[in-house]
mmCIF file of C-alpha atoms and ligand atoms in Angstrom:
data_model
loop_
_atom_site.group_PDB
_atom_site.id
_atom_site.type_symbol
_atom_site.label_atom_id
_atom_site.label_comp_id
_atom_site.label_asym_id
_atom_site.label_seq_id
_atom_site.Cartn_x
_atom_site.Cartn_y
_atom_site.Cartn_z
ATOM 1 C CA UNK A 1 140.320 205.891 117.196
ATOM 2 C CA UNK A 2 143.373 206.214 114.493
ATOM 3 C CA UNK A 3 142.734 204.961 110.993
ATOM 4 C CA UNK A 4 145.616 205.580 109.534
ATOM 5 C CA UNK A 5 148.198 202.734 108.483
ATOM 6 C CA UNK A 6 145.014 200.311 108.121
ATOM 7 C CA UNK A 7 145.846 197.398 106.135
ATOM 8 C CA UNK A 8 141.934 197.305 104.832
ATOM 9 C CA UNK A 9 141.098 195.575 101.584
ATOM 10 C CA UNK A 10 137.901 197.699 100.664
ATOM 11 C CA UNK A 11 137.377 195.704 96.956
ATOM 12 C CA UNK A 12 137.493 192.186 98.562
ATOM 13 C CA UNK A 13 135.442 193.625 102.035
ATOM 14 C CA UNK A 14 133.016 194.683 99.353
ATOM 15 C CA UNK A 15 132.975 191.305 97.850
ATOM 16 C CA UNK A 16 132.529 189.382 100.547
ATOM 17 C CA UNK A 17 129.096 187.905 102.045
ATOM 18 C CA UNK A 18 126.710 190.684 102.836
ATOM 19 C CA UNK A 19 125.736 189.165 105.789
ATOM 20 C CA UNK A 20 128.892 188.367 107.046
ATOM 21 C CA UNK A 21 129.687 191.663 106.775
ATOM 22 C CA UNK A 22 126.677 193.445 108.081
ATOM 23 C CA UNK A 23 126.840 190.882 111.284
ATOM 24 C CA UNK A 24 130.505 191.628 111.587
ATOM 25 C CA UNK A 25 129.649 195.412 111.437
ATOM 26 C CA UNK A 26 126.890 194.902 114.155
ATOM 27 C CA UNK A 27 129.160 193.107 116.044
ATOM 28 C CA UNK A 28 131.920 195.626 115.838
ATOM 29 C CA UNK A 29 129.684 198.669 116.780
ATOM 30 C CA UNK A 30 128.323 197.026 119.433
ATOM 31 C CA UNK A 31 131.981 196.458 121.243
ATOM 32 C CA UNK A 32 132.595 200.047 120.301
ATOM 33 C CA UNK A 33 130.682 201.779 122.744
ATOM 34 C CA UNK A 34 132.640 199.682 125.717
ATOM 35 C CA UNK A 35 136.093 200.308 124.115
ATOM 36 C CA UNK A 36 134.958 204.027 123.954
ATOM 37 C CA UNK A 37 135.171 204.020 128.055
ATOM 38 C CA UNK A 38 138.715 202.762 128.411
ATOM 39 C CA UNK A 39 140.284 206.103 129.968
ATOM 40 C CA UNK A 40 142.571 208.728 128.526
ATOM 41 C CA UNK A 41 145.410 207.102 128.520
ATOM 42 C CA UNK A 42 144.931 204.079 126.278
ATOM 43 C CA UNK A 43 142.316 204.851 123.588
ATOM 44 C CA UNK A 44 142.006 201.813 120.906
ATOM 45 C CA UNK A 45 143.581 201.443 117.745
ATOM 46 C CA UNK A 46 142.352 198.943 115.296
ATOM 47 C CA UNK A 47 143.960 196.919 112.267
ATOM 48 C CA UNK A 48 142.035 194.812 109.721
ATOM 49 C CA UNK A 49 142.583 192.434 107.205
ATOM 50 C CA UNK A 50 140.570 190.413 104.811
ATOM 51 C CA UNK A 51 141.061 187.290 105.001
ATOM 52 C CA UNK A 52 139.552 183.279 105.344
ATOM 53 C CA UNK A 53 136.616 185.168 103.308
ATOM 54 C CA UNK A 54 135.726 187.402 106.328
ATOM 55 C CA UNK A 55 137.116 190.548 108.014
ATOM 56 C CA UNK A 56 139.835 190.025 110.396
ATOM 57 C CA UNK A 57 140.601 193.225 113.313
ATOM 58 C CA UNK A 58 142.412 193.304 115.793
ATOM 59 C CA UNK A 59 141.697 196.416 118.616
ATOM 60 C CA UNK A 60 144.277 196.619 121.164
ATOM 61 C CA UNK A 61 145.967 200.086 123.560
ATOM 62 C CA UNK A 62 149.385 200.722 123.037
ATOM 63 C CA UNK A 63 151.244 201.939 120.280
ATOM 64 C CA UNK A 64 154.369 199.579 121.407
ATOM 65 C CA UNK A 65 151.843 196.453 120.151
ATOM 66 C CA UNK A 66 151.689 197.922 116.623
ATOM 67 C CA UNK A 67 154.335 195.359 115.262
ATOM 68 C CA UNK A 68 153.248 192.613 117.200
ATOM 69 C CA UNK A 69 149.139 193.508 116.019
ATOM 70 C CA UNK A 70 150.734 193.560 112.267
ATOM 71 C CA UNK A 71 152.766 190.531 112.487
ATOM 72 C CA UNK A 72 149.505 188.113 113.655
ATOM 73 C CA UNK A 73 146.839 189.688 110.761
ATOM 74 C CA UNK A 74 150.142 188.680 108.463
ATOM 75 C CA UNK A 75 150.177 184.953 109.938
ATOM 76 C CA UNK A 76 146.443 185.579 110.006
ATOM 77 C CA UNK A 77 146.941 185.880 106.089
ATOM 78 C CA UNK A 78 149.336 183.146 105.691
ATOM 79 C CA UNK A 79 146.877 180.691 107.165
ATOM 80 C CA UNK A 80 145.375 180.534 104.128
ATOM 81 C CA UNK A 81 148.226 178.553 102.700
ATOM 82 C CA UNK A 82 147.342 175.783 104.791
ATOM 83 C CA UNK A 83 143.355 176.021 105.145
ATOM 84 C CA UNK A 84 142.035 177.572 102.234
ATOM 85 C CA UNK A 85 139.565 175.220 99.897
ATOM 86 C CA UNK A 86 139.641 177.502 96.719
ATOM 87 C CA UNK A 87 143.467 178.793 96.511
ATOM 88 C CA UNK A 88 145.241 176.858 94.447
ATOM 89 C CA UNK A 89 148.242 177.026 96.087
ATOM 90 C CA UNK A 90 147.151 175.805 99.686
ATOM 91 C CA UNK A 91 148.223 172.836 101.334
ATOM 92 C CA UNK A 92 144.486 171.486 101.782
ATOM 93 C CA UNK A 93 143.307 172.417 98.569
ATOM 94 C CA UNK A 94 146.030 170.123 97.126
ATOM 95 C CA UNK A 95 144.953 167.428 99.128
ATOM 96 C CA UNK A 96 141.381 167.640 98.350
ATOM 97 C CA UNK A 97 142.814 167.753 94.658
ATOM 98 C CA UNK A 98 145.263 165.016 95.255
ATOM 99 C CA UNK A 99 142.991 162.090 93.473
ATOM 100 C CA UNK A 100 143.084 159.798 96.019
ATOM 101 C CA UNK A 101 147.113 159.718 95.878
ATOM 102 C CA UNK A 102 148.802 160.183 98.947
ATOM 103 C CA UNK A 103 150.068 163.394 100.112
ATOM 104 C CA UNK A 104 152.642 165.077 102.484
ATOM 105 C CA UNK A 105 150.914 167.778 103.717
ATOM 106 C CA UNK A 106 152.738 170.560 106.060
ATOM 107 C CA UNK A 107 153.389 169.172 109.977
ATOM 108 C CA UNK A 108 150.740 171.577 110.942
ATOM 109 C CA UNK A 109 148.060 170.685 109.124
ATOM 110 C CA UNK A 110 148.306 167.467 109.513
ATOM 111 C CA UNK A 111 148.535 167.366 113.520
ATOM 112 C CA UNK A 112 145.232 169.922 113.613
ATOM 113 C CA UNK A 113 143.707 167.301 111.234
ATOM 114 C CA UNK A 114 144.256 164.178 113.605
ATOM 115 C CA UNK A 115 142.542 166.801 116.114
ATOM 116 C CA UNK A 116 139.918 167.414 114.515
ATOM 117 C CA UNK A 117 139.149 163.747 113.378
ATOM 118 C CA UNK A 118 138.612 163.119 116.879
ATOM 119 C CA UNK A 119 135.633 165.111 117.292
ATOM 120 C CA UNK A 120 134.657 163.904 113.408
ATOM 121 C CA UNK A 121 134.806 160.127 114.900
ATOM 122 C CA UNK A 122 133.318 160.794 117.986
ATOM 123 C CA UNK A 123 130.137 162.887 116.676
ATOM 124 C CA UNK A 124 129.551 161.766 113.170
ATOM 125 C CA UNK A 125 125.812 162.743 113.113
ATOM 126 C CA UNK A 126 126.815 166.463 114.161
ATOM 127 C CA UNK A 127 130.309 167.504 113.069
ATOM 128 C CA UNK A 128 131.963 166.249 109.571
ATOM 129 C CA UNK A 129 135.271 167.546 108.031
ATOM 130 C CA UNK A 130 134.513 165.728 104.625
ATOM 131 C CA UNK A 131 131.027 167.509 103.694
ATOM 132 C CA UNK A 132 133.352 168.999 100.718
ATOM 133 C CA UNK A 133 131.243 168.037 98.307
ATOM 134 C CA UNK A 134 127.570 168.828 99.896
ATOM 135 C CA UNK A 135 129.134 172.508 101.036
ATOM 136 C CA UNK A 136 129.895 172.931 97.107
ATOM 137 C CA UNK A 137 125.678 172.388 96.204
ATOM 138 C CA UNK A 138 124.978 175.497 98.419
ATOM 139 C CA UNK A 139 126.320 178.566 96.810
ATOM 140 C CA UNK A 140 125.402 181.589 98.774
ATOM 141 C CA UNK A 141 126.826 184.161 97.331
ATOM 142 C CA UNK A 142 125.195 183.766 93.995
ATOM 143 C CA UNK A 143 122.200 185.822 92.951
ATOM 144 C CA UNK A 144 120.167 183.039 92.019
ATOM 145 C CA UNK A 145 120.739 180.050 94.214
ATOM 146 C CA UNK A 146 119.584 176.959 93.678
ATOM 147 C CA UNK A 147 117.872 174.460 95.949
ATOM 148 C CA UNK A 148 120.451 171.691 95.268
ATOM 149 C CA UNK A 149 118.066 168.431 94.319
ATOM 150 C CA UNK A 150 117.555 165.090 96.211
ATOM 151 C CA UNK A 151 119.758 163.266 93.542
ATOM 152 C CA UNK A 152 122.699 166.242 93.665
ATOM 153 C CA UNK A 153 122.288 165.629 97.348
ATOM 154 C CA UNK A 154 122.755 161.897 97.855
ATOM 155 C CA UNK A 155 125.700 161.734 95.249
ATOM 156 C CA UNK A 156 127.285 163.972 97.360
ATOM 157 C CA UNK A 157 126.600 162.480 100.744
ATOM 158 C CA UNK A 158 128.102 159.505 98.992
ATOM 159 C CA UNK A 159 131.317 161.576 98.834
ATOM 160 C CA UNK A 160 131.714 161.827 102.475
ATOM 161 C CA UNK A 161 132.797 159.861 105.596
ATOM 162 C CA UNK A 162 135.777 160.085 108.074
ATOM 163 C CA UNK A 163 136.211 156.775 107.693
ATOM 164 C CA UNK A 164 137.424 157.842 104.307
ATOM 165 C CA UNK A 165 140.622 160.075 105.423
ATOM 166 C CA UNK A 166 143.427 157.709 106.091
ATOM 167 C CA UNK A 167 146.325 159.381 108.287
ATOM 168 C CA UNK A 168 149.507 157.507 106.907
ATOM 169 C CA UNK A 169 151.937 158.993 109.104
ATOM 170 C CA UNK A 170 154.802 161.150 108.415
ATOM 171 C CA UNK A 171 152.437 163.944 107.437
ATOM 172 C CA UNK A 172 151.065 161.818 104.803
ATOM 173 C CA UNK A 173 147.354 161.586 104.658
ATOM 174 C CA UNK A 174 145.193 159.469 101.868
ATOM 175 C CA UNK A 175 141.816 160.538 100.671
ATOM 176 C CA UNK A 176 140.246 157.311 99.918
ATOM 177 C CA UNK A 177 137.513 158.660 97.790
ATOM 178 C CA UNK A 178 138.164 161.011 95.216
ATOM 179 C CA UNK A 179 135.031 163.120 95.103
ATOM 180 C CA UNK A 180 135.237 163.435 99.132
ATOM 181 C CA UNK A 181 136.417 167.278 100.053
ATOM 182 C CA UNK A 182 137.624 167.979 103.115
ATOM 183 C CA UNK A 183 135.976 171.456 104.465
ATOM 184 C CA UNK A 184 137.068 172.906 107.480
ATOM 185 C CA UNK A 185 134.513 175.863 107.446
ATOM 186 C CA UNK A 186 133.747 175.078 111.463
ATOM 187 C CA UNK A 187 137.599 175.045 113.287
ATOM 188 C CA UNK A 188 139.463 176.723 110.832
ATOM 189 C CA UNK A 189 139.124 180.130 112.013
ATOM 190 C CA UNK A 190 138.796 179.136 116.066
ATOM 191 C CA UNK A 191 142.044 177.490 115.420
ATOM 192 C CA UNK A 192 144.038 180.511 113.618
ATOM 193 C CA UNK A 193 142.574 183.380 116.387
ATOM 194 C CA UNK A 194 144.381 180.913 119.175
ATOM 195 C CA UNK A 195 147.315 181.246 117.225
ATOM 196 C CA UNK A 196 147.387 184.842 116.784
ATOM 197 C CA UNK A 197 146.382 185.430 120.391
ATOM 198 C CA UNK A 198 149.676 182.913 121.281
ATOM 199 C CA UNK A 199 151.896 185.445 119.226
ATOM 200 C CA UNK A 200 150.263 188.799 120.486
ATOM 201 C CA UNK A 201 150.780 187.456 124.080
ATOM 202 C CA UNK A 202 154.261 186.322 123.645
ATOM 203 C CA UNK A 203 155.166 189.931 122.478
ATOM 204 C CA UNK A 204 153.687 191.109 125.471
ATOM 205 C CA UNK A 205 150.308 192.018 124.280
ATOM 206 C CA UNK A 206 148.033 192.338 127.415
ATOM 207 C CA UNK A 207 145.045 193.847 126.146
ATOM 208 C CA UNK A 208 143.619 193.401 123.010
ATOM 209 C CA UNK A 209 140.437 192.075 121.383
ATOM 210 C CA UNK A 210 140.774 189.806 117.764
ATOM 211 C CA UNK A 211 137.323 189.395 115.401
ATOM 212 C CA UNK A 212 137.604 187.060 113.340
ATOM 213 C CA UNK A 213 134.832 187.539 111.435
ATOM 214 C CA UNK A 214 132.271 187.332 114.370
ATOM 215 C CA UNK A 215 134.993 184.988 116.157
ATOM 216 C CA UNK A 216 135.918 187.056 119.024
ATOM 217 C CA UNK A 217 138.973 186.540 121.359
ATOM 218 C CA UNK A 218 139.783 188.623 124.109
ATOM 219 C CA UNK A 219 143.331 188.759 125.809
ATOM 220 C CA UNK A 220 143.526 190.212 129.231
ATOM 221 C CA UNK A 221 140.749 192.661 130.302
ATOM 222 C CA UNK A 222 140.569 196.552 129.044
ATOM 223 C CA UNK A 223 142.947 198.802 130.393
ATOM 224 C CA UNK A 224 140.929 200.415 132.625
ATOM 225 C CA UNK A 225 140.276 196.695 134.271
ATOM 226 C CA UNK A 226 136.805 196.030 133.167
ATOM 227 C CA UNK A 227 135.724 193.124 131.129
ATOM 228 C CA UNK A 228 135.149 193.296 127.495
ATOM 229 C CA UNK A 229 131.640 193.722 126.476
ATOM 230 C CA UNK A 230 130.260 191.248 123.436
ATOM 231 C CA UNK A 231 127.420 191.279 121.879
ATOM 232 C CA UNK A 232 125.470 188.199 120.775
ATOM 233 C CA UNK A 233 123.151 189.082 117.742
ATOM 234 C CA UNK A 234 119.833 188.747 117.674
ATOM 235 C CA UNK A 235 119.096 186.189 114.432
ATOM 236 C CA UNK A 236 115.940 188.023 113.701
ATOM 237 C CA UNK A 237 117.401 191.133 113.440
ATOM 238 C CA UNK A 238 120.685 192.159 112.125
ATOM 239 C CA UNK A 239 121.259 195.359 113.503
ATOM 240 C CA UNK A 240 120.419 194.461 116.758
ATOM 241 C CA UNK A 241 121.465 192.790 119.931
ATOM 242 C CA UNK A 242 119.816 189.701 121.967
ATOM 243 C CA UNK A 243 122.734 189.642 125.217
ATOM 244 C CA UNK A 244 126.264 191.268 125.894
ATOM 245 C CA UNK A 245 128.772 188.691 127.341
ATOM 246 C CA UNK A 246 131.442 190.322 129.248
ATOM 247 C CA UNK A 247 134.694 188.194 129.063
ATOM 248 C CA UNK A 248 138.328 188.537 129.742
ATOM 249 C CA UNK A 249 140.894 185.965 128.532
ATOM 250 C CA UNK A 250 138.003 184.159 127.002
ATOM 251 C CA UNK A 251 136.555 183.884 123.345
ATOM 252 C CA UNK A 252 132.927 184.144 122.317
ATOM 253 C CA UNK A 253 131.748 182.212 119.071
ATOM 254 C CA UNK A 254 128.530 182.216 117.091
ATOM 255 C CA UNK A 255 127.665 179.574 115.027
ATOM 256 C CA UNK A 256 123.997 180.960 113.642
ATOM 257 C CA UNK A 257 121.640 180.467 110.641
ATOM 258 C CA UNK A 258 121.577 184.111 109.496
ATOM 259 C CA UNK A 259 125.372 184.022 108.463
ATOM 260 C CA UNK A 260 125.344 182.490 105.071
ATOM 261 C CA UNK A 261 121.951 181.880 103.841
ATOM 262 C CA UNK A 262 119.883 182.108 100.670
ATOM 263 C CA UNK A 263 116.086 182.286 100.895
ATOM 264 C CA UNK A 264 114.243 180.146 98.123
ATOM 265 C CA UNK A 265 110.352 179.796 98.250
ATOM 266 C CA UNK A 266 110.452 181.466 102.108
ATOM 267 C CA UNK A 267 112.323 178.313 103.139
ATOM 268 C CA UNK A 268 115.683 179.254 104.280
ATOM 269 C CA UNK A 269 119.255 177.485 103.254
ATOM 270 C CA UNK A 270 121.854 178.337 105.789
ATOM 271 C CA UNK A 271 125.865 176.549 105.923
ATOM 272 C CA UNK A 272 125.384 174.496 108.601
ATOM 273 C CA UNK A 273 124.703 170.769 107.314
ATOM 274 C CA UNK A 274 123.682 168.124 109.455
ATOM 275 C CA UNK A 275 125.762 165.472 108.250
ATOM 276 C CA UNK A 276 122.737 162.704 107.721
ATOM 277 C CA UNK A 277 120.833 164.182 105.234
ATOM 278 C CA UNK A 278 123.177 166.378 103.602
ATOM 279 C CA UNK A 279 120.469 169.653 104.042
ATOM 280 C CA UNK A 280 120.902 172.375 106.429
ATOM 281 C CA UNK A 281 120.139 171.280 110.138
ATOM 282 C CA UNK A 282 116.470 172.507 111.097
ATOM 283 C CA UNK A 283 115.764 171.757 114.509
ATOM 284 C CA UNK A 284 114.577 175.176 115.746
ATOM 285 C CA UNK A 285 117.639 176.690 116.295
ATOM 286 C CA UNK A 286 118.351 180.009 115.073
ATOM 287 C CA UNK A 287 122.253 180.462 116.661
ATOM 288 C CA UNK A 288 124.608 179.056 119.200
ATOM 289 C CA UNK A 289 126.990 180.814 121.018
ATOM 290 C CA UNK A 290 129.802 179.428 123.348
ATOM 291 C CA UNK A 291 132.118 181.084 125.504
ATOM 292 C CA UNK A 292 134.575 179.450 126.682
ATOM 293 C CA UNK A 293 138.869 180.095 126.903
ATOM 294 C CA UNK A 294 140.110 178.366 123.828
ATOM 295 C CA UNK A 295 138.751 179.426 120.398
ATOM 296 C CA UNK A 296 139.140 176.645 118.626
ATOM 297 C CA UNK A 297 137.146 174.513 120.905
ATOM 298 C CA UNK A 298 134.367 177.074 121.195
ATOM 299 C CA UNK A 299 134.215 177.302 116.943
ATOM 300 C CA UNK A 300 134.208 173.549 116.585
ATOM 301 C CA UNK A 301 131.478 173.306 119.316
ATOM 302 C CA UNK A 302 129.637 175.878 118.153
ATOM 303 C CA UNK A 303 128.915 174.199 114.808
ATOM 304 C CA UNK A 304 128.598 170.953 116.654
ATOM 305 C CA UNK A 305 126.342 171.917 118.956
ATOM 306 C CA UNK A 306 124.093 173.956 116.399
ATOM 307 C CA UNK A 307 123.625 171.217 114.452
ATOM 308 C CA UNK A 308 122.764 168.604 116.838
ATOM 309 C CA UNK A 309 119.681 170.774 118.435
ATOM 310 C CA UNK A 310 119.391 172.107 121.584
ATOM 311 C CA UNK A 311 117.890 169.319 123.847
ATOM 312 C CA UNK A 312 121.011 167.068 122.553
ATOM 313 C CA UNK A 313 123.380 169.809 122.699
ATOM 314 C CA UNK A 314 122.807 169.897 126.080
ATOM 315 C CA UNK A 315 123.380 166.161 127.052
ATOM 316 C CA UNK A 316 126.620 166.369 124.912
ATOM 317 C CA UNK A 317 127.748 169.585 127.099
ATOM 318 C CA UNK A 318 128.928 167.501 129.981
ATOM 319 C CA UNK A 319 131.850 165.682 127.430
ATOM 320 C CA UNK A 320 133.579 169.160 127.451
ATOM 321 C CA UNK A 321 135.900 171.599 129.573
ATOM 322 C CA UNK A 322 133.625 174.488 131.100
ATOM 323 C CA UNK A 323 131.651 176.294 128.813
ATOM 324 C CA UNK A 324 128.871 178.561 128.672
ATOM 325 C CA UNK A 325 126.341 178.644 125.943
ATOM 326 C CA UNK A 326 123.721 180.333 124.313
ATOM 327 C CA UNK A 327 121.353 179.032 122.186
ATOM 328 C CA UNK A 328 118.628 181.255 120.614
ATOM 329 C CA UNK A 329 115.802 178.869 119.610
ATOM 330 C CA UNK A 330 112.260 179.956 118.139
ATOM 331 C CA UNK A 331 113.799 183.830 118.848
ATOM 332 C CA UNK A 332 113.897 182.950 122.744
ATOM 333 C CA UNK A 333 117.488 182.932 124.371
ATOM 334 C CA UNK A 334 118.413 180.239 126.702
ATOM 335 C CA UNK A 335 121.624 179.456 128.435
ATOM 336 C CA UNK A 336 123.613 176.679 129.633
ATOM 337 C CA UNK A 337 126.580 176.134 131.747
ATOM 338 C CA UNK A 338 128.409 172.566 132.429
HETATM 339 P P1 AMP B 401 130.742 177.967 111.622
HETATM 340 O O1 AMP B 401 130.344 179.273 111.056
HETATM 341 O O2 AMP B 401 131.972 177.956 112.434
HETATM 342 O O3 AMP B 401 129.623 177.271 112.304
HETATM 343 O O4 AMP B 401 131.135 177.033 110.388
HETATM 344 C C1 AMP B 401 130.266 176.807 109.337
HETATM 345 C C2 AMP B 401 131.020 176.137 108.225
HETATM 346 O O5 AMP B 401 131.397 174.821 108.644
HETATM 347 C C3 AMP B 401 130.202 175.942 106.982
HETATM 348 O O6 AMP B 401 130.285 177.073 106.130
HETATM 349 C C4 AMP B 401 130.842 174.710 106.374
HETATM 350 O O7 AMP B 401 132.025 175.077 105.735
HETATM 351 C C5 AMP B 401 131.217 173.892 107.587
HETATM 352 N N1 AMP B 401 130.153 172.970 108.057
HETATM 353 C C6 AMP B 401 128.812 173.032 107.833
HETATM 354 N N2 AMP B 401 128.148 172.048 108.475
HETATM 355 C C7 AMP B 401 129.117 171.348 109.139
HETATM 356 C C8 AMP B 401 129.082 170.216 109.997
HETATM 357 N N3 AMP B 401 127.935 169.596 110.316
HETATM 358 N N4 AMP B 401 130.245 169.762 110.504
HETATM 359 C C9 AMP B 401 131.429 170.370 110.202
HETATM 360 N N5 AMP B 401 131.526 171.438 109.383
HETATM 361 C C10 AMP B 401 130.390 171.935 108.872
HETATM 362 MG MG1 MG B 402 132.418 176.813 114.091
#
């Protein structure tokens, strides 16, 4: 495998969430050992950026993809000028900054919004875009966390509601409350690795594998015509594997309580809030998995599904295109297929 010409940012990698990292590394070494056995002819090359707070690679075959490879972590990059919460300069941080005033926000952003309100309306108890403000009590990348209290919680919750994002038309979008935040910590990424896998194939990428940060998205099969092999973590242990999927032209996505966590009195705070009580979702469920051709489908789900708990998950699985999912519950791996 080359390394040279790697756009890595070692400071920020460094700075980023430990487990994030360690799960990405896992993830990465376990896919190594398949892309090891792809024939003479076409060994893999990798590029990585950071970026969206994680660490973004792309492995792919021939050296006439370089550009193309470069070009998508760059629009990987410039995603952030649309999505980001903390930069300044983004297009959503300005709205969630925007006081309740109206504001034009950039054509794409505002038709992946209207998407993604869709889902928001249609599964309020599972999946919420404007948990802004409950995200913000959770800080888990601080050395001494706090457990954010009843009272912190319920002003927040107060603070939330899709109800409360008003699409005005002509890109312009209201946020009717001015503490609500909108965070889109569950589709944001799905939605950017589609992208870059639309640009890699239009330049005639045919074989290639994206991570985006545990976000995986293969195009075509390896060149020697097998499948690529993913591994699903097991929660329980981070340097160690529960399944491998194998996929072509498909994405796998993890949605799982070991990502970002903080462990106060042996109770553990993970990221992924169910929406009612503004605390993170407990119903057994240690990660959900879901494979499936579109990424931004299978990282919205993910989260969805995840926080709704398995035995609902599983009603809700017939609403959607085919999909298969794993759910590790209670450390025991179960699938599903609609
Ligand atoms: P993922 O890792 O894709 O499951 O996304 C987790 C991120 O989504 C969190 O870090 C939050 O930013 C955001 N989030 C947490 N809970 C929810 C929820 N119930 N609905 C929508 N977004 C959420
Ligand atoms: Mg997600």
């Amino acid at each position: 495998m080359k390394t040279q010409n790697k756009c890595v940012n070692i400071t920020s990698i460094f700075h980023c969430n430990y487990a994030i990292f360690l799960s990405f590394a896992f993830l990465f070494s376990a896919l190594f050992p398949a892309l090891a056995g792809c024939g003479k002819t076409a060994s893999p090359r990798t590029e990585t950026v950071f970026a969206l707070d994680t660490v973004v690679q792309i492995t792919y075959y021939r050296d006439a993809d370089k550009n193309a490879v470069m070009e998508a972590l760059s629009a990987c990059k410039a995603y952030e000028k649309l999505f980001s919460r903390t930069d300044p300069e983004s297009a959503l941080y300005r709205l969630n900054h925007a006081n309740g005033e109206e504001t034009e926000v950039p054509e794409e952003l505002y038709k992946f919004l209207l998407e993604v309100q869709k889902y928001a309306v249609r599964y309020p108890d599972y999946f919420d875009i404007t948990l802004g403000a409950v995200s913000d009590l959770y800080d888990f990348k601080s050395e001494n966390p706090e457990v954010p209290s009843d009272a912190a919680v319920s002003e927040a919750l107060s603070h939330t509601g899709i109800e409360k994002v008003s699409f005005l038309g002509d890109r312009k979008i209201r946020l009717l409350d001015k503490g609500l935040s909108l965070d889109l910590g569950a589709v944001a990424k799905g939605y950017i690795g589609e992208r870059m896998k639309e640009m890699l194939e239009n330049a005639g990428v045919r074989s290639a594998l994206l991570n985006l940060g545990g976000n995986v998205l293969a195009i075509g099969k390896r060149p020697d015509g097998r499948a690529f092999s993913i591994g699903i973590q097991d929660p329980e242990h981070e340097d160690r594997m529960i399944k491998t999927v194998d996929v072509s032209d498909a994405c796998v996505v993890t949605s799982g309580n070991y990502e970002r966590f903080f462990i106060k009195d042996g109770v553990r705070y993970h990221h992924l809030i169910d929406p009612e009580t503004g605390r993170p979702a407990e119903n057994g469920l240690e990660s959900v998995t879901v494979v499936t051709e579109d990424s931004f489908l299978a990282d919205l789900l993910s989260t969805l599904l995840f926080v709704a708990g398995k035995d609902r998950a599983e009603a809700l699985l017939q609403d959607f295109p085919p999909l298969h999912v794993y759910f590790i519950e209670n450390g025991e791996l179960k699938e599903a297929v609609n």
